[in-house]
XYZ file of C-alpha atoms in Angstrom:
467
model
C 17.855 -9.178 13.114
C 19.227 -11.586 10.519
C 17.002 -14.394 11.845
C 13.971 -12.076 11.857
C 14.679 -11.069 8.261
C 14.866 -14.705 7.161
C 11.573 -15.550 8.910
C 9.788 -12.564 7.367
C 11.143 -13.299 3.889
C 10.106 -16.947 4.198
C 6.551 -16.004 5.161
C 6.385 -13.501 2.303
C 7.687 -16.161 -0.059
C 4.791 -18.449 0.834
C 2.135 -15.721 0.801
C 3.175 -13.697 -2.245
C 5.755 -15.569 -4.343
C 3.698 -18.779 -4.362
C 0.672 -16.709 -5.448
C -1.444 -18.084 -2.574
C -2.898 -14.681 -1.752
C -3.456 -13.852 -5.411
C -5.567 -16.971 -5.877
C -7.481 -16.242 -2.659
C -8.151 -12.606 -3.520
C -9.055 -13.132 -7.171
C -10.954 -16.304 -6.315
C -13.082 -14.447 -3.773
C -13.772 -11.756 -6.360
C -14.849 -14.349 -8.939
C -17.006 -16.087 -6.301
C -18.891 -12.925 -5.370
C -19.133 -11.805 -8.992
C -21.214 -14.888 -9.771
C -23.029 -14.987 -6.416
C -24.174 -11.384 -6.924
C -24.754 -11.772 -10.675
C -22.053 -9.347 -11.842
C -22.947 -6.616 -9.385
C -19.998 -4.505 -10.607
C -21.783 -4.099 -13.949
C -25.403 -3.977 -12.811
C -24.676 -1.674 -9.880
C -22.125 0.619 -11.535
C -24.639 3.336 -12.383
C -26.039 3.365 -8.854
C -22.525 3.578 -7.404
C -21.603 6.408 -9.784
C -24.771 8.360 -8.934
C -24.320 7.961 -5.192
C -20.622 8.844 -5.312
C -20.643 11.931 -7.483
C -24.076 13.035 -6.331
C -22.679 13.109 -2.793
C -19.725 15.208 -3.949
C -21.916 18.257 -4.413
C -24.006 17.924 -1.269
C -23.261 20.735 1.158
C -23.697 20.944 4.891
C -23.105 17.273 5.708
C -20.763 17.032 8.676
C -19.137 13.960 10.158
C -19.594 13.367 13.854
C -19.628 10.449 16.275
C -22.716 9.159 14.441
C -20.635 8.603 11.291
C -19.783 10.180 7.938
C -21.674 10.950 4.759
C -21.352 8.412 1.945
C -18.890 10.618 0.088
C -16.793 11.263 3.207
C -16.575 7.517 3.859
C -15.542 6.897 0.262
C -13.013 9.741 0.418
C -11.468 8.189 3.537
C -11.320 4.811 1.799
C -9.812 6.321 -1.368
C -7.331 8.248 0.776
C -5.960 4.865 1.828
C -6.321 3.204 -1.585
C -4.658 5.945 -3.632
C -1.162 5.976 -2.180
C 2.426 5.488 -3.253
C 1.330 2.284 -4.984
C -0.400 4.388 -7.632
C 2.913 6.001 -8.533
C 5.085 2.926 -8.077
C 2.693 -0.032 -8.411
C 1.819 0.249 -12.093
C 5.430 1.151 -12.893
C 6.782 -1.924 -11.105
C 4.247 -4.164 -12.831
C 5.196 -2.807 -16.270
C 8.949 -2.892 -15.599
C 8.891 -6.562 -14.541
C 5.891 -8.014 -16.376
C 5.705 -5.718 -19.392
C 2.711 -3.603 -20.555
C 0.517 -6.733 -20.513
C 0.547 -6.583 -16.703
C -1.898 -3.674 -16.949
C -4.511 -5.930 -18.562
C -4.316 -8.315 -15.614
C -4.488 -5.318 -13.295
C -7.833 -4.498 -14.911
C -9.026 -8.068 -14.453
C -8.151 -8.111 -10.754
C -9.872 -4.755 -10.224
C -13.011 -5.901 -12.044
C -13.439 -8.894 -9.753
C -12.249 -6.874 -6.764
C -15.260 -4.577 -7.171
C -17.539 -7.499 -6.261
C -15.374 -8.342 -3.236
C -15.387 -4.809 -1.915
C -19.156 -4.603 -2.375
C -19.478 -7.580 -0.023
C -16.931 -6.102 2.430
C -18.654 -2.731 2.665
C -22.121 -4.264 2.935
C -21.077 -6.558 5.788
C -19.195 -3.735 7.519
C -22.428 -1.723 7.467
C -24.598 -4.604 8.643
C -22.415 -5.465 11.618
C -21.190 -1.994 12.631
C -21.317 -1.166 16.338
C -22.624 1.845 18.222
C -20.855 2.557 21.503
C -22.408 3.759 24.741
C -21.527 7.332 23.786
C -23.158 6.949 20.373
C -19.877 6.606 18.469
C -20.118 4.400 15.368
C -17.318 1.992 14.506
C -17.000 -1.090 12.363
C -14.795 -3.313 10.254
C -13.878 -6.935 9.570
C -13.434 -7.823 13.254
C -17.178 -7.452 13.757
C -18.303 -9.416 10.730
C -15.703 -12.098 11.438
C -17.217 -12.500 14.918
C -20.677 -12.642 13.338
C -19.533 -15.346 10.924
C -18.023 -17.543 13.641
C -19.697 -17.489 17.024
C -17.690 -18.269 20.130
C -13.977 -18.408 20.807
C -12.853 -19.163 17.238
C -14.483 -15.988 15.918
C -12.912 -13.845 18.638
C -9.446 -15.329 18.052
C -9.694 -14.908 14.276
C -10.924 -11.320 14.684
C -8.127 -10.552 17.158
C -5.507 -11.861 14.734
C -6.898 -9.599 12.041
C -6.863 -6.604 14.402
C -3.238 -7.185 15.386
C -2.108 -7.703 11.783
C -3.765 -4.537 10.442
C -2.480 -2.341 13.278
C 1.076 -3.506 12.598
C 0.771 -3.568 8.792
C -0.901 -0.202 8.253
C -0.966 1.849 11.446
C 2.707 1.421 12.318
C 4.916 -0.075 9.579
C 2.826 0.940 6.615
C 2.746 4.574 7.704
C 6.519 4.560 8.186
C 6.838 3.406 4.570
C 4.509 6.191 3.385
C 6.424 8.942 5.193
C 9.692 7.521 3.855
C 8.370 7.929 0.303
C 7.419 11.566 0.973
C 10.830 12.360 2.467
C 12.677 10.762 -0.479
C 10.587 12.661 -3.022
C 11.108 16.035 -1.310
C 14.836 15.430 -0.883
C 15.136 14.689 -4.620
C 12.980 17.619 -5.754
C 13.915 20.326 -3.231
C 16.948 19.040 -1.297
C 15.064 19.269 2.024
C 16.474 17.369 5.003
C 14.298 14.257 5.630
C 14.303 14.989 9.390
C 12.550 18.312 8.797
C 9.962 16.556 6.629
C 9.516 13.932 9.350
C 8.902 16.493 12.099
C 6.407 18.439 9.963
C 4.542 15.267 8.950
C 4.389 14.009 12.546
C 2.984 17.320 13.828
C 0.371 17.567 11.053
C -0.576 13.938 11.661
C -1.144 14.516 15.373
C -3.249 17.583 14.573
C -5.482 15.531 12.262
C -5.656 12.444 14.488
C -6.599 14.479 17.594
C -9.649 15.904 15.836
C -11.325 12.518 15.668
C -13.689 11.293 12.985
C -14.993 14.768 12.051
C -11.526 16.177 11.302
C -10.404 13.028 9.466
C -13.526 13.199 7.282
C -13.026 16.914 6.608
C -9.383 16.464 5.611
C -9.970 13.458 3.365
C -13.014 14.900 1.572
C -10.905 18.015 0.857
C -7.609 16.348 -0.081
C -8.875 13.456 -2.198
C -10.637 15.467 -4.952
C -7.734 17.951 -5.115
C -5.017 15.308 -5.350
C -6.973 13.271 -7.892
C -7.645 16.309 -10.095
C -4.027 17.516 -9.861
C -2.636 14.126 -10.872
C -5.231 13.544 -13.609
C -4.458 16.916 -15.256
C -0.701 16.353 -15.122
C -0.958 12.819 -16.480
C -3.331 13.843 -19.274
C -0.904 16.565 -20.395
C 1.901 14.009 -20.706
C -0.335 11.499 -22.504
C -1.727 14.108 -24.929
C 1.776 15.331 -25.779
C 2.473 11.736 -26.799
C -1.014 11.118 -28.259
C 0.401 9.355 -31.332
C 1.533 6.508 -29.056
C -1.878 5.956 -27.427
C -3.050 3.285 -29.931
C 0.341 1.568 -29.626
C 0.043 1.637 -25.821
C -3.281 -0.202 -25.846
C -1.970 -2.657 -28.439
C 1.001 -3.459 -26.213
C -1.276 -3.881 -23.180
C -3.576 -6.380 -24.901
C -0.881 -8.224 -26.854
C 1.506 -8.221 -23.909
C -1.107 -9.858 -21.680
C -0.939 -13.046 -23.737
C 2.265 -12.789 -25.792
C 4.768 -10.508 -24.011
C 7.734 -11.511 -26.153
C 6.019 -10.441 -29.367
C 6.344 -6.788 -28.383
C 9.368 -5.172 -29.992
C 11.749 -3.718 -27.450
C 9.816 -5.276 -24.612
C 11.056 -6.114 -21.154
C 13.660 -8.878 -21.244
C 12.342 -12.051 -19.618
C 8.708 -10.947 -19.549
C 6.329 -13.912 -19.678
C 2.565 -14.397 -19.421
C 3.051 -15.668 -15.876
C 5.034 -12.553 -14.912
C 2.574 -10.224 -16.611
C -0.329 -11.895 -14.834
C 1.213 -12.201 -11.372
C 2.693 -8.694 -11.284
C -0.432 -7.092 -12.699
C -2.796 -8.862 -10.320
C -0.514 -8.359 -7.292
C 0.074 -4.636 -7.857
C -3.596 -4.057 -8.676
C -4.865 -5.767 -5.539
C -2.215 -4.145 -3.361
C -3.264 -0.718 -4.638
C -7.067 -0.948 -4.574
C -7.052 -3.100 -1.366
C -10.161 -5.082 -2.372
C -10.378 -8.110 -0.065
C -7.610 -6.944 2.253
C -10.034 -5.818 4.963
C -8.823 -2.218 5.238
C -11.441 -0.016 3.551
C -14.482 -1.616 5.301
C -13.566 0.470 8.358
C -14.378 3.649 6.419
C -17.490 2.255 4.758
C -18.837 0.995 8.093
C -19.315 4.529 9.450
C -21.258 5.913 6.468
C -24.742 7.204 7.272
C -26.976 5.120 5.010
C -30.459 3.662 5.191
C -29.409 0.174 4.151
C -26.058 -1.698 4.071
C -26.065 -2.337 0.305
C -26.128 1.388 -0.409
C -22.539 1.715 0.783
C -21.573 -1.400 -1.146
C -22.350 0.406 -4.403
C -20.249 3.392 -3.331
C -17.347 1.160 -2.273
C -17.107 -0.286 -5.790
C -16.361 3.192 -7.098
C -13.280 3.356 -4.885
C -11.739 0.406 -6.754
C -12.813 1.894 -10.086
C -11.235 5.296 -9.344
C -8.055 3.773 -7.932
C -7.371 1.307 -10.743
C -9.280 2.283 -13.863
C -8.525 6.001 -13.462
C -5.378 6.745 -11.411
C -3.374 3.571 -12.070
C -4.393 3.593 -15.726
C -3.105 7.131 -16.170
C 0.227 6.165 -14.602
C 0.477 3.198 -16.975
C -0.321 5.292 -20.047
C 2.223 7.949 -19.018
C 4.935 5.293 -18.800
C 4.008 3.431 -21.998
C 3.268 6.426 -24.254
C 6.538 8.149 -23.256
C 8.432 4.922 -24.021
C 10.149 5.137 -20.630
C 10.483 1.375 -20.055
C 14.013 0.064 -20.545
C 14.550 -3.533 -21.785
C 16.782 -4.322 -18.802
C 14.254 -2.844 -16.339
C 16.938 -0.520 -14.956
C 14.192 1.927 -14.039
C 11.507 0.596 -11.713
C 8.860 1.902 -9.332
C 8.544 5.634 -8.719
C 11.746 6.329 -10.698
C 10.097 4.928 -13.831
C 6.965 7.025 -13.330
C 9.142 10.051 -12.721
C 11.011 9.409 -15.966
C 7.710 9.475 -17.837
C 6.653 12.825 -16.398
C 10.135 14.333 -16.710
C 10.213 13.504 -20.415
C 7.581 16.234 -20.854
C 7.950 18.459 -17.784
C 11.742 18.335 -17.458
C 12.978 19.263 -13.974
C 9.407 20.133 -12.998
C 8.706 16.395 -13.309
C 10.569 15.862 -10.021
C 8.549 18.604 -8.360
C 5.270 17.272 -9.757
C 5.955 13.775 -8.428
C 7.031 15.181 -5.046
C 3.736 17.086 -4.708
C 1.725 14.055 -5.812
C 3.696 11.852 -3.434
C 2.860 14.172 -0.543
C -0.860 14.135 -1.280
C -1.020 10.416 -2.027
C 1.133 9.254 0.879
C -0.169 11.675 3.518
C -3.797 10.897 2.702
C -2.892 7.217 3.042
C -1.359 7.891 6.461
C -4.670 9.422 7.587
C -6.728 6.569 6.194
C -4.492 3.861 7.616
C -4.447 5.561 11.021
C -8.257 5.531 11.013
C -8.387 1.844 10.098
C -5.941 0.959 12.851
C -7.847 3.076 15.378
C -10.997 0.993 14.923
C -9.020 -2.132 15.773
C -7.290 -0.492 18.729
C -10.763 0.211 20.120
C -11.723 -3.419 19.529
C -8.671 -4.798 21.338
C -8.026 -2.237 24.074
C -10.951 0.199 24.249
C -11.198 3.929 23.539
C -8.709 4.889 26.255
C -5.861 3.473 24.157
C -6.624 5.669 21.119
C -4.492 8.646 22.235
C -1.464 6.420 22.869
C -1.998 4.779 19.483
C -2.090 8.186 17.765
C 1.219 9.201 19.343
C 2.840 5.905 18.352
C 1.695 6.347 14.748
C 3.172 9.877 14.718
C 6.473 8.454 16.003
C 6.441 5.837 13.218
C 5.788 8.593 10.671
C 8.814 10.519 11.988
C 11.113 7.500 12.123
C 10.063 6.432 8.639
C 11.628 9.581 7.142
C 15.040 9.006 8.701
C 16.159 6.272 6.344
C 15.013 3.203 4.486
C 14.956 0.187 6.780
C 14.360 -2.822 4.534
C 13.023 -5.022 7.339
C 10.174 -2.520 7.941
C 9.162 -2.723 4.280
C 9.228 -6.532 4.203
C 7.385 -6.825 7.535
C 4.723 -4.443 6.260
C 4.246 -6.722 3.234
C 4.041 -9.763 5.505
C 1.377 -8.349 7.834
C -0.515 -6.993 4.819
C -0.675 -10.547 3.530
C -1.550 -12.096 6.875
C -4.516 -9.798 7.481
C -6.080 -10.885 4.179
C -6.569 -14.472 5.372
C -8.918 -13.934 8.378
C -10.788 -11.258 6.416
C -11.505 -13.547 3.454
C -12.378 -16.484 5.719
C -15.008 -14.366 7.445
C -16.248 -12.831 4.197
C -16.665 -16.174 2.424
C -18.442 -17.648 5.453
C -20.975 -14.813 5.193
C -21.839 -15.461 1.529
C -25.427 -16.344 2.430
C -25.832 -13.172 4.497
C -24.369 -10.997 1.718
C -26.806 -12.471 -0.796
C -29.721 -12.115 1.614
C -28.991 -8.452 2.379
C -28.529 -7.742 -1.321
C -31.773 -9.504 -2.234
C -33.693 -7.573 0.424
C -32.408 -4.313 -1.017
C -33.440 -5.345 -4.548
C -36.873 -6.429 -3.298
C -37.519 -3.182 -1.422
C -36.350 -1.009 -4.319
C -37.921 -3.050 -7.069
C -34.440 -3.065 -8.585
C -30.939 -1.748 -7.914
C -31.668 1.960 -8.375
C -32.714 3.699 -5.157
C -34.805 6.198 -7.140
C -37.737 3.811 -6.961
C -37.405 3.011 -3.252
C -40.864 2.222 -1.884
C -40.087 2.641 1.771
C -37.171 3.360 4.041
C -35.574 0.016 4.937
C -33.801 -0.822 8.138
C -30.331 -2.334 8.367
């Protein structure tokens, strides 16, 4: 175990501490931003219309043929908006100072271009099984990018990494966060929480794509609205500090030490690295996870889901994470010695207004955020289980995930957390290699969509295109 821990920590040191993945992820975002001529700005209105227009459409049901655009986005957001939204921004601020939030914005802005490319390629190369079931994800566009053995090996590595990172270890981490929150707020035995979570998980998993879509499209709007209202109450109570909060964010991004009472040891490098890292880890742009949800959307043309996918990053970072940051900064909860970090820091911000109810509020939010992530991550892993072992292995995979959810509540095992980080990092590499190799295809598909529409907006579509 000691040797395994050293190996995992060494790999993480190279991937994360040396900022290799940060350069790769941000670099890919910058690359696609220019290749697609700032699609995150030009296509924002189309993404907004498709996302929130789909929210009010009734009667659309998910089946083996796929999900509606909103259901696919809800499944993606279910995975994106997780414990990182409660702890990620807090950790970035505690270590890098308020300026880390500015760099979080920067990473999300470029990440919107990356996720547009991911979703578009996931749609273009999605597969339809003999029974009519739709599936898709990076493994299929990686194979399309590299024909022959190399493509299959690279895709297989990605599949293995994401199953371990999200399906098994990642979901154990999520259930652990729920159990800790409920123990703090209500004094409930973590084992009871674990059993309940495992049983609910099995019930959702066994219902297939239709039940997953139904649960996520129901949970995501509720959890987002609940958190937004709570956060806005805290921020409005401290409204006099809002201008100061934005001043500290912008000043702290370039001159952290000039902020009075700031975090001891905060530097531009820390603000940048922590902000970018936490932002990317939360919105998952470039990590290869959310394309699995976007691949199964029922759309006329691949680019249509690309616009919707960008809204997932926007909602995750510019809405949810931003609210967490403003709660922490406006309540002046950051301590100079960073004695409070992660969820504890966020909790301190809410408790400063809600008192004891702050613990309960965070526990409820943690349940929604973490459980929805468990569902999303299960779904992503399932697509890769099918790729590696076929549909017969799905039931076994579902049971194993439920076991991991149960075990995750029984106590914090540090090696599970660090291994989850490692496999999260490793799965980024084959995904970005495949995505960058398909730059020409991404541009071609995007150009075809523009040509057919006479522009980005689908309102002027001349004819129904084919994928």
